[in-house]
Amino acid sequence: MHLAFDMSFTHTDGRWRLPGGWAGRTFPDLKMYAEMALIAERARLDMLFFGDGTGIPDTWQGSPDGAVRWGVGWPRQDMSPYIAALAQLTTGLGFGLTYSSTFMHPFYVARLLTSLNHISDGRIAFNVVASSRRADAANYGYDELMAHDQRYTRMNEFMDVCLGLWRSVTPEAIVMDPETGQFADPKQVHQLHHHGEHFDVRGPLSAAPADVVRPVLVQAGASPEGIAASAHFADLVFAQGGSIAAHVQHRAALDAELTRQGRRPDEVGVMWSKDVIVAETEEVAQHRRSQLLDIWTPEMVAVQLSNGAGFDLATLPDRFPLGEIGERIAKATGSKSGHFNRLIAEYGVDHVMTKDELFEEGRDRISGYSGVMAGTPEAIADHLEEAFEATGSNGGFMLSSHGAMPRALADIADLLVPELQRRGLFRREYEGSTLAENLLGKHMRDIENTTLVGREVGV
Ligand SMILES: Cc1cc2nc3c(=O)[nH]c(=O)nc-3n(C[C@H](O)[C@H](O)[C@H](O)COP(=O)(O)O)c2cc1C
């Protein structure tokens, strides 16, 4: 079983004022992240994961004011320099970094990630996201978000370019022969000549090749297009939490698509997102769970729900059938996944909700109160073990916590991890030194040589 910890929102959405949080240190102090990285490495977690989005949530009332006032989803740093620093403090822990294929350029991203792979000795994962928010798009010159299927077409092309660039200079290219003075072998350096719908990139990559060739590639999109993109290039999939039955369904859809694209389903693990609060006793865990509600003001809820839906909930009538709102949201975002679609799945399209009910239900969910697994290490390990086995024991969990940091992570490290180790489900030592070895169980060079042979990707 593999375990990562999601740091995407550990400092936002009011968590900074939960009891048990940092005293005297605040975001974006590097020391705060250093402490988290050391805790994660002590627990032998596979990686710390940093999600990203670049816009301030501004859907609620068409303004960023609410998000700014309460620190909802804002502020967020570019985590690449942080990762460079954290890599110097650790030797086995991996780092997952997120960039959007809709807004970034593949040459820039491929070069940056190769540099980070040098700095971290091969401990980088790239979480490729299509982005689904207009607030992000507005920072990159778009009035409207690109259509959903276009974003995925672009993602696939973006990754073809990145893979081509990572393979355009082989690790054997650098010869540095002191006798002749020859630096590199031109035969090991190739131009790419990529001309596609979205990008024209000649190559080769201008960075020195990393021993691990490329980062571990992760993708989380769950629509049919998202799953097809995962099958196209991902080493690993991130997937939403939810019921074990939903995991089994998701895994089956991914397996079918992998097979359709000529890949073996066992090549691609899934890390299921699980929000947890672990404590020594059930009573303490439930007490900490109830504290999550205390920090959410009504405007924070409105900002967060509208942002998640990509739809200004201030415009809702007092009562509405869920299906009608679901359709408006799908039109606004092009996506059929997310919070409202989960509500529709649970209550049905004809269910009529009031605005107050929606906000109350929403507060319970987004605060983590209703979705979090709060309990003893034994109870949480039972659930993880069951979900892991039901989905083919391939991958693991992207743990997150709405709880106070760093205590919530320290509780995972000191209570949950030892319980999983006792059950023989989780490592006691890192198996290798690179992220591919630890997370995927193979050298990246072997993955490159075997799993992608015969596929028309890159050079
Ligand atoms: C564990 C996890 C992490 C994610 N991290 C990000 C992120 O950092 N940035 C982002 O824009 N989207 C993130 N997403 C959202 C997905 O990339 C994707 O846009 C979403 O699941 C909708 O995909 P779909 O339109 O294919 O259904 C994440 C999803 C999951 C499950």
CSV table of C-alpha atoms and ligand atoms in Angstrom, one decimal:
chain,number,residue,atom,x,y,z
A,1,MET,CA,0.0,0.0,0.0
A,2,HIS,CA,1.3,3.4,-1.0
A,3,LEU,CA,0.5,6.6,1.0
A,4,ALA,CA,0.8,10.2,0.0
A,5,PHE,CA,-0.3,13.3,1.9
A,6,ASP,CA,-2.1,16.1,0.2
A,7,MET,CA,-0.8,19.5,1.2
A,8,SER,CA,-2.9,21.5,-1.3
A,9,PHE,CA,-5.0,23.3,1.3
A,10,THR,CA,-3.3,22.7,4.6
A,11,HIS,CA,-3.0,26.5,5.2
A,12,THR,CA,-6.2,27.8,3.6
A,13,ASP,CA,-9.9,27.9,4.5
A,14,GLY,CA,-9.5,28.9,8.1
A,15,ARG,CA,-7.5,25.9,9.2
A,16,TRP,CA,-4.8,28.2,10.5
A,17,ARG,CA,-7.0,29.0,13.5
A,18,LEU,CA,-7.9,25.4,14.5
A,19,PRO,CA,-6.7,24.4,17.9
A,20,GLY,CA,-3.5,22.3,17.5
A,21,GLY,CA,-2.2,24.3,14.6
A,22,TRP,CA,1.1,26.1,14.2
A,23,ALA,CA,1.9,28.7,16.8
A,24,GLY,CA,4.1,31.5,15.7
A,25,ARG,CA,4.6,30.2,12.2
A,26,THR,CA,2.5,31.0,9.3
A,27,PHE,CA,2.1,30.3,5.6
A,28,PRO,CA,4.2,30.6,3.4
A,29,ASP,CA,7.1,30.1,5.9
A,30,LEU,CA,9.4,27.4,4.5
A,31,LYS,CA,10.1,26.1,8.0
A,32,MET,CA,6.5,25.1,8.3
A,33,TYR,CA,6.9,22.9,5.1
A,34,ALA,CA,10.2,21.6,6.4
A,35,GLU,CA,8.5,20.3,9.5
A,36,MET,CA,5.8,18.6,7.4
A,37,ALA,CA,8.4,17.0,5.1
A,38,LEU,CA,10.4,15.6,8.1
A,39,ILE,CA,7.3,14.2,9.6
A,40,ALA,CA,6.3,12.6,6.3
A,41,GLU,CA,9.7,11.1,5.7
A,42,ARG,CA,9.9,9.8,9.3
A,43,ALA,CA,6.7,7.9,8.5
A,44,ARG,CA,8.2,6.7,5.1
A,45,LEU,CA,5.3,8.2,3.2
A,46,ASP,CA,5.7,8.0,-0.6
A,47,MET,CA,5.2,11.6,-1.2
A,48,LEU,CA,3.9,15.0,-0.2
A,49,PHE,CA,1.5,16.2,-2.8
A,50,PHE,CA,1.0,19.9,-3.8
A,51,GLY,CA,-2.1,20.6,-5.8
A,52,ASP,CA,-2.5,24.0,-7.5
A,53,GLY,CA,-4.8,26.4,-9.0
A,54,THR,CA,-3.8,30.0,-10.0
A,55,GLY,CA,-7.0,32.0,-9.7
A,56,ILE,CA,-8.6,33.5,-6.6
A,57,PRO,CA,-12.1,31.9,-6.3
A,58,ASP,CA,-14.4,34.6,-7.6
A,59,THR,CA,-17.6,32.9,-8.7
A,60,TRP,CA,-19.6,33.9,-5.6
A,61,GLN,CA,-21.2,37.3,-6.4
A,62,GLY,CA,-18.7,37.6,-9.3
A,63,SER,CA,-16.0,38.9,-7.0
A,64,PRO,CA,-12.8,37.6,-5.2
A,65,ASP,CA,-13.6,39.6,-2.1
A,66,GLY,CA,-15.2,36.8,-0.1
A,67,ALA,CA,-12.2,34.4,-0.8
A,68,VAL,CA,-9.7,37.1,0.1
A,69,ARG,CA,-11.6,38.1,3.3
A,70,TRP,CA,-11.6,34.5,4.6
A,71,GLY,CA,-8.6,33.0,2.9
A,72,VAL,CA,-10.6,30.5,0.9
A,73,GLY,CA,-8.4,28.7,-1.6
A,74,TRP,CA,-6.1,31.7,-1.5
A,75,PRO,CA,-3.2,32.5,-1.3
A,76,ARG,CA,-1.2,29.8,-3.0
A,77,GLN,CA,2.5,29.8,-3.9
A,78,ASP,CA,4.2,28.1,-6.8
A,79,MET,CA,5.6,25.2,-4.9
A,80,SER,CA,8.6,24.3,-7.2
A,81,PRO,CA,11.2,26.4,-5.2
A,82,TYR,CA,9.8,24.9,-1.9
A,83,ILE,CA,10.2,21.4,-3.3
A,84,ALA,CA,13.8,22.2,-4.3
A,85,ALA,CA,14.4,23.3,-0.7
A,86,LEU,CA,12.6,20.3,0.9
A,87,ALA,CA,14.5,17.9,-1.2
A,88,GLN,CA,17.7,18.9,0.5
A,89,LEU,CA,16.2,17.9,3.9
A,90,THR,CA,15.0,14.5,2.9
A,91,THR,CA,16.4,11.5,1.0
A,92,GLY,CA,13.4,9.1,0.4
A,93,LEU,CA,10.3,11.3,0.3
A,94,GLY,CA,8.8,12.2,-3.0
A,95,PHE,CA,7.1,15.5,-4.0
A,96,GLY,CA,4.1,15.9,-6.3
A,97,LEU,CA,3.9,19.2,-8.2
A,98,THR,CA,0.9,20.4,-10.2
A,99,TYR,CA,0.8,22.4,-13.4
A,100,SER,CA,-2.0,23.0,-15.8
A,101,SER,CA,-1.7,21.7,-19.3
A,102,THR,CA,-4.4,24.1,-20.4
A,103,PHE,CA,-2.3,27.2,-19.5
A,104,MET,CA,1.3,26.3,-19.3
A,105,HIS,CA,3.7,25.5,-22.2
A,106,PRO,CA,5.2,21.9,-22.3
A,107,PHE,CA,8.7,23.0,-23.1
A,108,TYR,CA,8.9,25.2,-19.9
A,109,VAL,CA,7.3,22.5,-17.7
A,110,ALA,CA,9.5,19.6,-19.1
A,111,ARG,CA,12.6,21.6,-18.5
A,112,LEU,CA,11.6,22.7,-15.0
A,113,LEU,CA,10.7,19.2,-13.9
A,114,THR,CA,14.0,17.8,-15.2
A,115,SER,CA,15.8,20.4,-13.2
A,116,LEU,CA,13.8,19.4,-10.1
A,117,ASN,CA,14.6,15.8,-10.7
A,118,HIS,CA,18.3,16.7,-10.6
A,119,ILE,CA,17.9,18.6,-7.4
A,120,SER,CA,15.9,15.9,-5.7
A,121,ASP,CA,17.8,12.9,-7.2
A,122,GLY,CA,14.7,11.7,-9.0
A,123,ARG,CA,11.9,12.2,-6.4
A,124,ILE,CA,9.4,14.3,-8.5
A,125,ALA,CA,5.9,13.5,-9.6
A,126,PHE,CA,4.0,15.7,-12.0
A,127,ASN,CA,0.3,16.0,-11.4
A,128,VAL,CA,-1.1,17.1,-14.8
A,129,VAL,CA,-4.4,19.0,-14.5
A,130,ALA,CA,-6.8,20.3,-17.2
A,131,SER,CA,-8.1,23.0,-14.8
A,132,SER,CA,-11.8,23.7,-14.6
A,133,ARG,CA,-12.0,27.3,-13.3
A,134,ARG,CA,-12.5,30.6,-15.1
A,135,ALA,CA,-10.6,32.4,-12.5
A,136,ASP,CA,-7.5,30.5,-13.5
A,137,ALA,CA,-8.2,31.0,-17.2
A,138,ALA,CA,-8.5,34.8,-16.7
A,139,ASN,CA,-4.9,34.9,-15.6
A,140,TYR,CA,-3.7,33.4,-18.9
A,141,GLY,CA,-5.6,35.6,-21.3
A,142,TYR,CA,-8.8,33.6,-21.8
A,143,ASP,CA,-12.2,35.1,-21.3
A,144,GLU,CA,-13.8,31.7,-21.3
A,145,LEU,CA,-12.5,28.3,-20.1
A,146,MET,CA,-11.5,26.1,-23.1
A,147,ALA,CA,-14.2,23.4,-23.8
A,148,HIS,CA,-13.8,20.3,-21.7
A,149,ASP,CA,-12.9,17.9,-24.5
A,150,GLN,CA,-10.4,20.4,-25.9
A,151,ARG,CA,-8.7,20.7,-22.6
A,152,TYR,CA,-8.1,17.0,-22.6
A,153,THR,CA,-7.0,16.9,-26.3
A,154,ARG,CA,-4.5,19.6,-25.3
A,155,MET,CA,-3.4,17.6,-22.2
A,156,ASN,CA,-2.6,14.6,-24.3
A,157,GLU,CA,-0.6,16.7,-26.8
A,158,PHE,CA,1.1,18.5,-24.0
A,159,MET,CA,2.2,15.2,-22.5
A,160,ASP,CA,3.3,13.8,-25.9
A,161,VAL,CA,5.6,16.9,-26.2
A,162,CYS,CA,6.9,16.5,-22.6
A,163,LEU,CA,7.6,12.8,-23.1
A,164,GLY,CA,9.3,13.5,-26.4
A,165,LEU,CA,11.5,16.2,-24.8
A,166,TRP,CA,12.4,14.0,-21.8
A,167,ARG,CA,13.5,11.3,-24.3
A,168,SER,CA,15.2,13.7,-26.6
A,169,VAL,CA,18.4,13.6,-24.6
A,170,THR,CA,19.3,10.2,-23.2
A,171,PRO,CA,21.1,9.9,-19.9
A,172,GLU,CA,24.1,8.5,-21.8
A,173,ALA,CA,24.5,11.7,-23.9
A,174,ILE,CA,26.9,13.4,-21.5
A,175,VAL,CA,30.4,11.8,-22.0
A,176,MET,CA,32.7,14.5,-20.7
A,177,ASP,CA,35.8,12.8,-22.0
A,178,PRO,CA,38.8,14.5,-20.3
A,179,GLU,CA,41.2,13.2,-23.1
A,180,THR,CA,39.4,14.6,-26.1
A,181,GLY,CA,37.4,17.3,-24.4
A,182,GLN,CA,34.2,16.0,-25.9
A,183,PHE,CA,31.3,17.0,-23.7
A,184,ALA,CA,28.3,15.1,-25.2
A,185,ASP,CA,27.4,12.7,-27.9
A,186,PRO,CA,25.2,14.3,-30.6
A,187,LYS,CA,23.8,10.8,-31.5
A,188,GLN,CA,22.1,10.7,-28.1
A,189,VAL,CA,20.4,14.1,-28.6
A,190,HIS,CA,17.4,14.3,-30.9
A,191,GLN,CA,15.2,17.0,-32.3
A,192,LEU,CA,11.5,16.5,-31.8
A,193,HIS,CA,9.9,18.4,-34.6
A,194,HIS,CA,6.5,18.3,-33.0
A,195,HIS,CA,3.8,20.1,-35.0
A,196,GLY,CA,0.4,19.7,-33.5
A,197,GLU,CA,-2.9,21.4,-32.9
A,198,HIS,CA,-1.7,23.3,-29.8
A,199,PHE,CA,2.1,23.3,-29.9
A,200,ASP,CA,5.0,23.5,-32.2
A,201,VAL,CA,8.2,22.4,-30.5
A,202,ARG,CA,11.4,21.6,-32.2
A,203,GLY,CA,13.5,20.4,-29.2
A,204,PRO,CA,15.7,18.9,-28.0
A,205,LEU,CA,15.3,19.6,-24.3
A,206,SER,CA,18.0,22.1,-23.3
A,207,ALA,CA,18.5,20.7,-19.8
A,208,ALA,CA,21.0,18.0,-18.9
A,209,PRO,CA,19.1,14.7,-18.8
A,210,ALA,CA,18.1,13.3,-15.4
A,211,ASP,CA,19.1,9.7,-14.5
A,212,VAL,CA,15.4,9.0,-13.9
A,213,VAL,CA,14.6,10.3,-17.4
A,214,ARG,CA,11.3,11.9,-16.3
A,215,PRO,CA,8.9,12.5,-13.4
A,216,VAL,CA,6.3,10.0,-12.3
A,217,LEU,CA,3.2,11.1,-14.2
A,218,VAL,CA,-0.1,11.4,-12.4
A,219,GLN,CA,-3.6,12.4,-13.6
A,220,ALA,CA,-6.9,12.8,-11.7
A,221,GLY,CA,-9.6,13.6,-14.3
A,222,ALA,CA,-12.5,11.2,-13.8
A,223,SER,CA,-14.7,12.0,-16.8
A,224,PRO,CA,-14.4,9.5,-19.8
A,225,GLU,CA,-11.9,12.0,-21.4
A,226,GLY,CA,-10.0,12.2,-18.1
A,227,ILE,CA,-9.8,8.5,-17.8
A,228,ALA,CA,-8.7,8.2,-21.5
A,229,ALA,CA,-5.9,10.8,-20.7
A,230,SER,CA,-4.8,8.7,-17.8
A,231,ALA,CA,-4.6,5.6,-20.0
A,232,HIS,CA,-2.7,7.6,-22.5
A,233,PHE,CA,0.2,8.7,-20.3
A,234,ALA,CA,-0.2,8.3,-16.5
A,235,ASP,CA,1.9,6.1,-14.3
A,236,LEU,CA,-0.6,6.6,-11.5
A,237,VAL,CA,-4.1,7.9,-11.1
A,238,PHE,CA,-5.5,10.1,-8.3
A,239,ALA,CA,-9.1,9.5,-7.7
A,240,GLN,CA,-11.8,11.1,-5.5
A,241,GLY,CA,-12.8,9.5,-2.2
A,242,GLY,CA,-16.3,8.1,-1.7
A,243,SER,CA,-17.7,4.6,-1.3
A,244,ILE,CA,-15.8,1.4,-1.9
A,245,ALA,CA,-18.5,0.6,-4.5
A,246,ALA,CA,-17.7,3.8,-6.4
A,247,HIS,CA,-13.9,3.0,-6.3
A,248,VAL,CA,-14.6,-0.4,-7.7
A,249,GLN,CA,-16.6,1.2,-10.6
A,250,HIS,CA,-13.9,3.8,-11.2
A,251,ARG,CA,-11.2,1.1,-11.3
A,252,ALA,CA,-13.2,-1.0,-13.8
A,253,ALA,CA,-13.6,2.0,-16.1
A,254,LEU,CA,-9.9,2.7,-15.9
A,255,ASP,CA,-9.0,-0.9,-16.5
A,256,ALA,CA,-11.2,-1.1,-19.6
A,257,GLU,CA,-9.7,2.1,-21.1
A,258,LEU,CA,-6.1,0.9,-20.3
A,259,THR,CA,-6.8,-2.3,-22.1
A,260,ARG,CA,-8.4,-0.5,-25.0
A,261,GLN,CA,-5.3,1.6,-25.4
A,262,GLY,CA,-3.0,-1.4,-25.3
A,263,ARG,CA,-1.7,-1.1,-21.7
A,264,ARG,CA,-1.9,-3.6,-18.9
A,265,PRO,CA,-4.2,-2.5,-16.1
A,266,ASP,CA,-1.7,-3.6,-13.4
A,267,GLU,CA,0.7,-1.0,-14.8
A,268,VAL,CA,-1.3,1.8,-13.3
A,269,GLY,CA,-2.2,2.1,-9.7
A,270,VAL,CA,-4.8,4.4,-8.2
A,271,MET,CA,-4.4,6.5,-5.1
A,272,TRP,CA,-7.8,7.1,-3.6
A,273,SER,CA,-8.3,10.4,-1.9
A,274,LYS,CA,-9.2,9.9,1.8
A,275,ASP,CA,-9.7,12.7,4.3
A,276,VAL,CA,-8.8,11.4,7.8
A,277,ILE,CA,-8.6,12.5,11.4
A,278,VAL,CA,-6.7,9.9,13.5
A,279,ALA,CA,-6.6,10.1,17.3
A,280,GLU,CA,-5.9,7.7,20.2
A,281,THR,CA,-9.5,7.4,21.0
A,282,GLU,CA,-12.8,7.6,19.2
A,283,GLU,CA,-13.9,10.4,21.5
A,284,VAL,CA,-10.9,12.6,20.8
A,285,ALA,CA,-11.3,12.0,17.0
A,286,GLN,CA,-15.0,12.9,17.1
A,287,HIS,CA,-14.2,16.0,19.1
A,288,ARG,CA,-11.7,17.2,16.6
A,289,ARG,CA,-14.1,16.4,13.8
A,290,SER,CA,-16.8,18.6,15.4
A,291,GLN,CA,-14.2,21.5,15.7
A,292,LEU,CA,-14.0,21.5,11.8
A,293,LEU,CA,-17.5,23.2,11.6
A,294,ASP,CA,-16.5,26.1,13.9
A,295,ILE,CA,-14.2,27.8,11.4
A,296,TRP,CA,-16.7,28.0,8.5
A,297,THR,CA,-18.5,31.3,8.3
A,298,PRO,CA,-21.6,31.5,6.0
A,299,GLU,CA,-19.7,33.5,3.4
A,300,MET,CA,-16.8,31.0,3.3
A,301,VAL,CA,-19.3,28.3,2.6
A,302,ALA,CA,-20.9,30.3,-0.2
A,303,VAL,CA,-17.5,31.1,-1.7
A,304,GLN,CA,-16.2,27.5,-1.6
A,305,LEU,CA,-19.4,25.9,-2.9
A,306,SER,CA,-19.7,28.4,-5.8
A,307,ASN,CA,-16.1,27.9,-6.7
A,308,GLY,CA,-16.4,24.1,-6.6
A,309,ALA,CA,-19.5,24.3,-8.8
A,310,GLY,CA,-18.1,26.9,-11.2
A,311,PHE,CA,-21.5,28.6,-10.8
A,312,ASP,CA,-22.6,31.6,-8.7
A,313,LEU,CA,-24.9,30.1,-6.1
A,314,ALA,CA,-26.1,33.6,-5.2
A,315,THR,CA,-28.3,33.3,-8.3
A,316,LEU,CA,-30.2,30.2,-7.1
A,317,PRO,CA,-33.9,30.5,-6.4
A,318,ASP,CA,-35.0,29.6,-2.8
A,319,ARG,CA,-36.1,26.1,-3.9
A,320,PHE,CA,-34.9,24.1,-6.9
A,321,PRO,CA,-34.8,20.5,-8.3
A,322,LEU,CA,-31.2,19.2,-8.1
A,323,GLY,CA,-31.2,18.0,-11.8
A,324,GLU,CA,-31.8,21.6,-13.0
A,325,ILE,CA,-28.8,23.0,-11.1
A,326,GLY,CA,-26.7,20.0,-12.2
A,327,GLU,CA,-27.4,20.9,-15.8
A,328,ARG,CA,-26.5,24.6,-15.3
A,329,ILE,CA,-23.3,23.5,-13.6
A,330,ALA,CA,-22.4,21.0,-16.3
A,331,LYS,CA,-22.9,23.8,-18.9
A,332,ALA,CA,-20.6,26.2,-16.9
A,333,THR,CA,-17.8,23.8,-16.3
A,334,GLY,CA,-18.3,21.1,-18.9
A,335,SER,CA,-17.8,18.5,-16.2
A,336,LYS,CA,-20.2,16.0,-14.8
A,337,SER,CA,-18.2,15.1,-11.7
A,338,GLY,CA,-17.9,17.1,-8.5
A,339,HIS,CA,-20.0,17.9,-5.5
A,340,PHE,CA,-23.4,18.5,-7.1
A,341,ASN,CA,-23.2,15.4,-9.2
A,342,ARG,CA,-22.5,13.5,-6.1
A,343,LEU,CA,-25.6,15.1,-4.5
A,344,ILE,CA,-27.7,14.1,-7.6
A,345,ALA,CA,-26.3,10.6,-7.4
A,346,GLU,CA,-27.4,10.4,-3.8
A,347,TYR,CA,-30.8,12.1,-3.9
A,348,GLY,CA,-31.9,11.9,-7.5
A,349,VAL,CA,-32.5,14.6,-10.2
A,350,ASP,CA,-36.1,15.3,-9.0
A,351,HIS,CA,-35.1,16.0,-5.4
A,352,VAL,CA,-36.1,19.5,-4.5
A,353,MET,CA,-33.7,21.3,-2.2
A,354,THR,CA,-33.9,24.7,-0.5
A,355,LYS,CA,-31.0,27.1,-0.7
A,356,ASP,CA,-30.6,26.8,3.1
A,357,GLU,CA,-30.5,23.0,3.0
A,358,LEU,CA,-27.9,23.2,0.2
A,359,PHE,CA,-25.7,25.5,2.2
A,360,GLU,CA,-26.0,23.5,5.4
A,361,GLU,CA,-25.3,20.3,3.6
A,362,GLY,CA,-22.4,22.0,1.7
A,363,ARG,CA,-20.9,23.3,4.9
A,364,ASP,CA,-20.8,19.9,6.4
A,365,ARG,CA,-19.1,18.5,3.3
A,366,ILE,CA,-16.6,21.2,2.5
A,367,SER,CA,-15.5,21.6,6.1
A,368,GLY,CA,-14.7,17.9,6.0
A,369,TYR,CA,-17.2,17.2,8.8
A,370,SER,CA,-19.4,14.8,6.8
A,371,GLY,CA,-16.8,13.2,4.6
A,372,VAL,CA,-13.9,12.8,7.0
A,373,MET,CA,-13.0,9.5,8.4
A,374,ALA,CA,-12.4,10.3,12.1
A,375,GLY,CA,-11.5,7.5,14.4
A,376,THR,CA,-8.8,5.3,16.0
A,377,PRO,CA,-5.9,4.0,13.9
A,378,GLU,CA,-7.5,0.6,14.0
A,379,ALA,CA,-10.8,1.8,12.6
A,380,ILE,CA,-9.2,3.8,9.8
A,381,ALA,CA,-6.7,1.0,8.9
A,382,ASP,CA,-9.7,-1.4,8.6
A,383,HIS,CA,-11.4,0.9,6.1
A,384,LEU,CA,-8.1,1.4,4.1
A,385,GLU,CA,-7.4,-2.3,4.0
A,386,GLU,CA,-10.9,-3.1,2.8
A,387,ALA,CA,-10.8,-0.4,0.0
A,388,PHE,CA,-7.3,-1.4,-1.0
A,389,GLU,CA,-8.3,-5.1,-1.4
A,390,ALA,CA,-11.6,-4.3,-3.1
A,391,THR,CA,-9.7,-2.4,-5.8
A,392,GLY,CA,-7.0,-5.0,-6.6
A,393,SER,CA,-4.4,-3.9,-4.1
A,394,ASN,CA,-2.8,-1.6,-6.7
A,395,GLY,CA,-1.9,1.9,-5.6
A,396,GLY,CA,-3.0,3.2,-2.2
A,397,PHE,CA,-4.2,6.4,-0.7
A,398,MET,CA,-3.9,10.2,-1.1
A,399,LEU,CA,-4.5,11.1,2.5
A,400,SER,CA,-5.6,14.5,3.4
A,401,SER,CA,-6.9,16.2,6.5
A,402,HIS,CA,-9.1,19.1,7.3
A,403,GLY,CA,-7.6,19.0,10.8
A,404,ALA,CA,-5.0,21.3,12.3
A,405,MET,CA,-1.4,21.1,10.8
A,406,PRO,CA,1.1,19.8,11.6
A,407,ARG,CA,-0.8,17.7,14.3
A,408,ALA,CA,-3.0,15.9,11.8
A,409,LEU,CA,0.0,14.7,9.8
A,410,ALA,CA,1.9,13.8,12.9
A,411,ASP,CA,-1.1,11.7,14.0
A,412,ILE,CA,-1.0,9.9,10.7
A,413,ALA,CA,2.7,9.3,11.1
A,414,ASP,CA,2.6,8.2,14.7
A,415,LEU,CA,-0.7,6.4,15.0
A,416,LEU,CA,-2.0,5.2,11.6
A,417,VAL,CA,1.3,4.3,9.9
A,418,PRO,CA,2.4,2.0,12.7
A,419,GLU,CA,-0.9,0.2,12.6
A,420,LEU,CA,-0.6,-0.3,8.9
A,421,GLN,CA,3.0,-1.5,9.4
A,422,ARG,CA,1.8,-4.0,12.1
A,423,ARG,CA,-0.6,-5.4,9.5
A,424,GLY,CA,2.2,-5.8,7.0
A,425,LEU,CA,0.4,-3.3,4.6
A,426,PHE,CA,3.0,-0.5,4.6
A,427,ARG,CA,6.7,-0.3,4.3
A,428,ARG,CA,9.1,0.3,7.3
A,429,GLU,CA,11.9,1.5,5.0
A,430,TYR,CA,12.0,3.1,1.6
A,431,GLU,CA,12.7,0.3,-1.0
A,432,GLY,CA,14.8,2.6,-3.2
A,433,SER,CA,16.0,6.1,-3.5
A,434,THR,CA,13.9,7.5,-6.4
A,435,LEU,CA,10.2,8.1,-6.4
A,436,ALA,CA,9.6,5.6,-9.2
A,437,GLU,CA,11.3,2.8,-7.2
A,438,ASN,CA,9.3,3.6,-4.1
A,439,LEU,CA,5.9,4.4,-5.6
A,440,LEU,CA,5.9,2.3,-8.8
A,441,GLY,CA,8.2,-0.4,-7.7
A,442,LYS,CA,10.5,0.0,-10.7
A,443,HIS,CA,13.3,2.1,-12.0
A,444,MET,CA,11.9,4.7,-14.3
A,445,ARG,CA,14.4,3.6,-17.0
A,446,ASP,CA,12.8,0.1,-16.9
A,447,ILE,CA,9.4,1.6,-17.1
A,448,GLU,CA,10.5,3.6,-20.1
A,449,ASN,CA,12.0,0.6,-21.8
A,450,THR,CA,9.1,-1.8,-21.3
A,451,THR,CA,5.7,-0.3,-20.8
A,452,LEU,CA,5.8,2.3,-23.5
A,453,VAL,CA,7.4,0.2,-26.2
A,454,GLY,CA,5.4,0.3,-29.4
A,455,ARG,CA,3.3,3.3,-28.3
A,456,GLU,CA,3.4,6.3,-30.6
A,457,VAL,CA,4.5,8.8,-27.9
A,458,GLY,CA,7.3,11.2,-28.4
A,459,VAL,CA,10.5,10.4,-30.3
B,1,LIG,C1,-6.6,13.8,-5.5
B,1,LIG,C2,-6.9,14.9,-6.5
B,1,LIG,C3,-6.1,16.0,-6.7
B,1,LIG,C4,-6.5,17.0,-7.6
B,1,LIG,N1,-5.7,18.1,-7.7
B,1,LIG,C5,-6.0,19.1,-8.5
B,1,LIG,C6,-5.2,20.3,-8.6
B,1,LIG,O1,-4.2,20.4,-7.9
B,1,LIG,N2,-5.6,21.3,-9.4
B,1,LIG,C7,-6.7,21.2,-10.2
B,1,LIG,O2,-6.9,22.1,-11.0
B,1,LIG,N3,-7.5,20.1,-10.2
B,1,LIG,C8,-7.1,19.0,-9.4
B,1,LIG,N4,-7.9,17.9,-9.3
B,1,LIG,C9,-9.1,17.8,-10.2
B,1,LIG,C10,-8.8,17.0,-11.4
B,1,LIG,O3,-7.6,17.3,-12.1
B,1,LIG,C11,-10.0,17.1,-12.5
B,1,LIG,O4,-10.0,18.3,-13.0
B,1,LIG,C12,-11.3,16.8,-11.9
B,1,LIG,O5,-11.2,15.5,-11.2
B,1,LIG,C13,-12.4,16.8,-12.9
B,1,LIG,O6,-12.1,16.0,-14.0
B,1,LIG,P1,-13.1,15.6,-15.1
B,1,LIG,O7,-13.6,16.8,-15.7
B,1,LIG,O8,-12.3,14.7,-16.0
B,1,LIG,O9,-14.2,14.9,-14.4
B,1,LIG,C14,-7.6,16.9,-8.4
B,1,LIG,C15,-8.4,15.8,-8.3
B,1,LIG,C16,-8.1,14.8,-7.3
B,1,LIG,C17,-9.0,13.6,-7.2
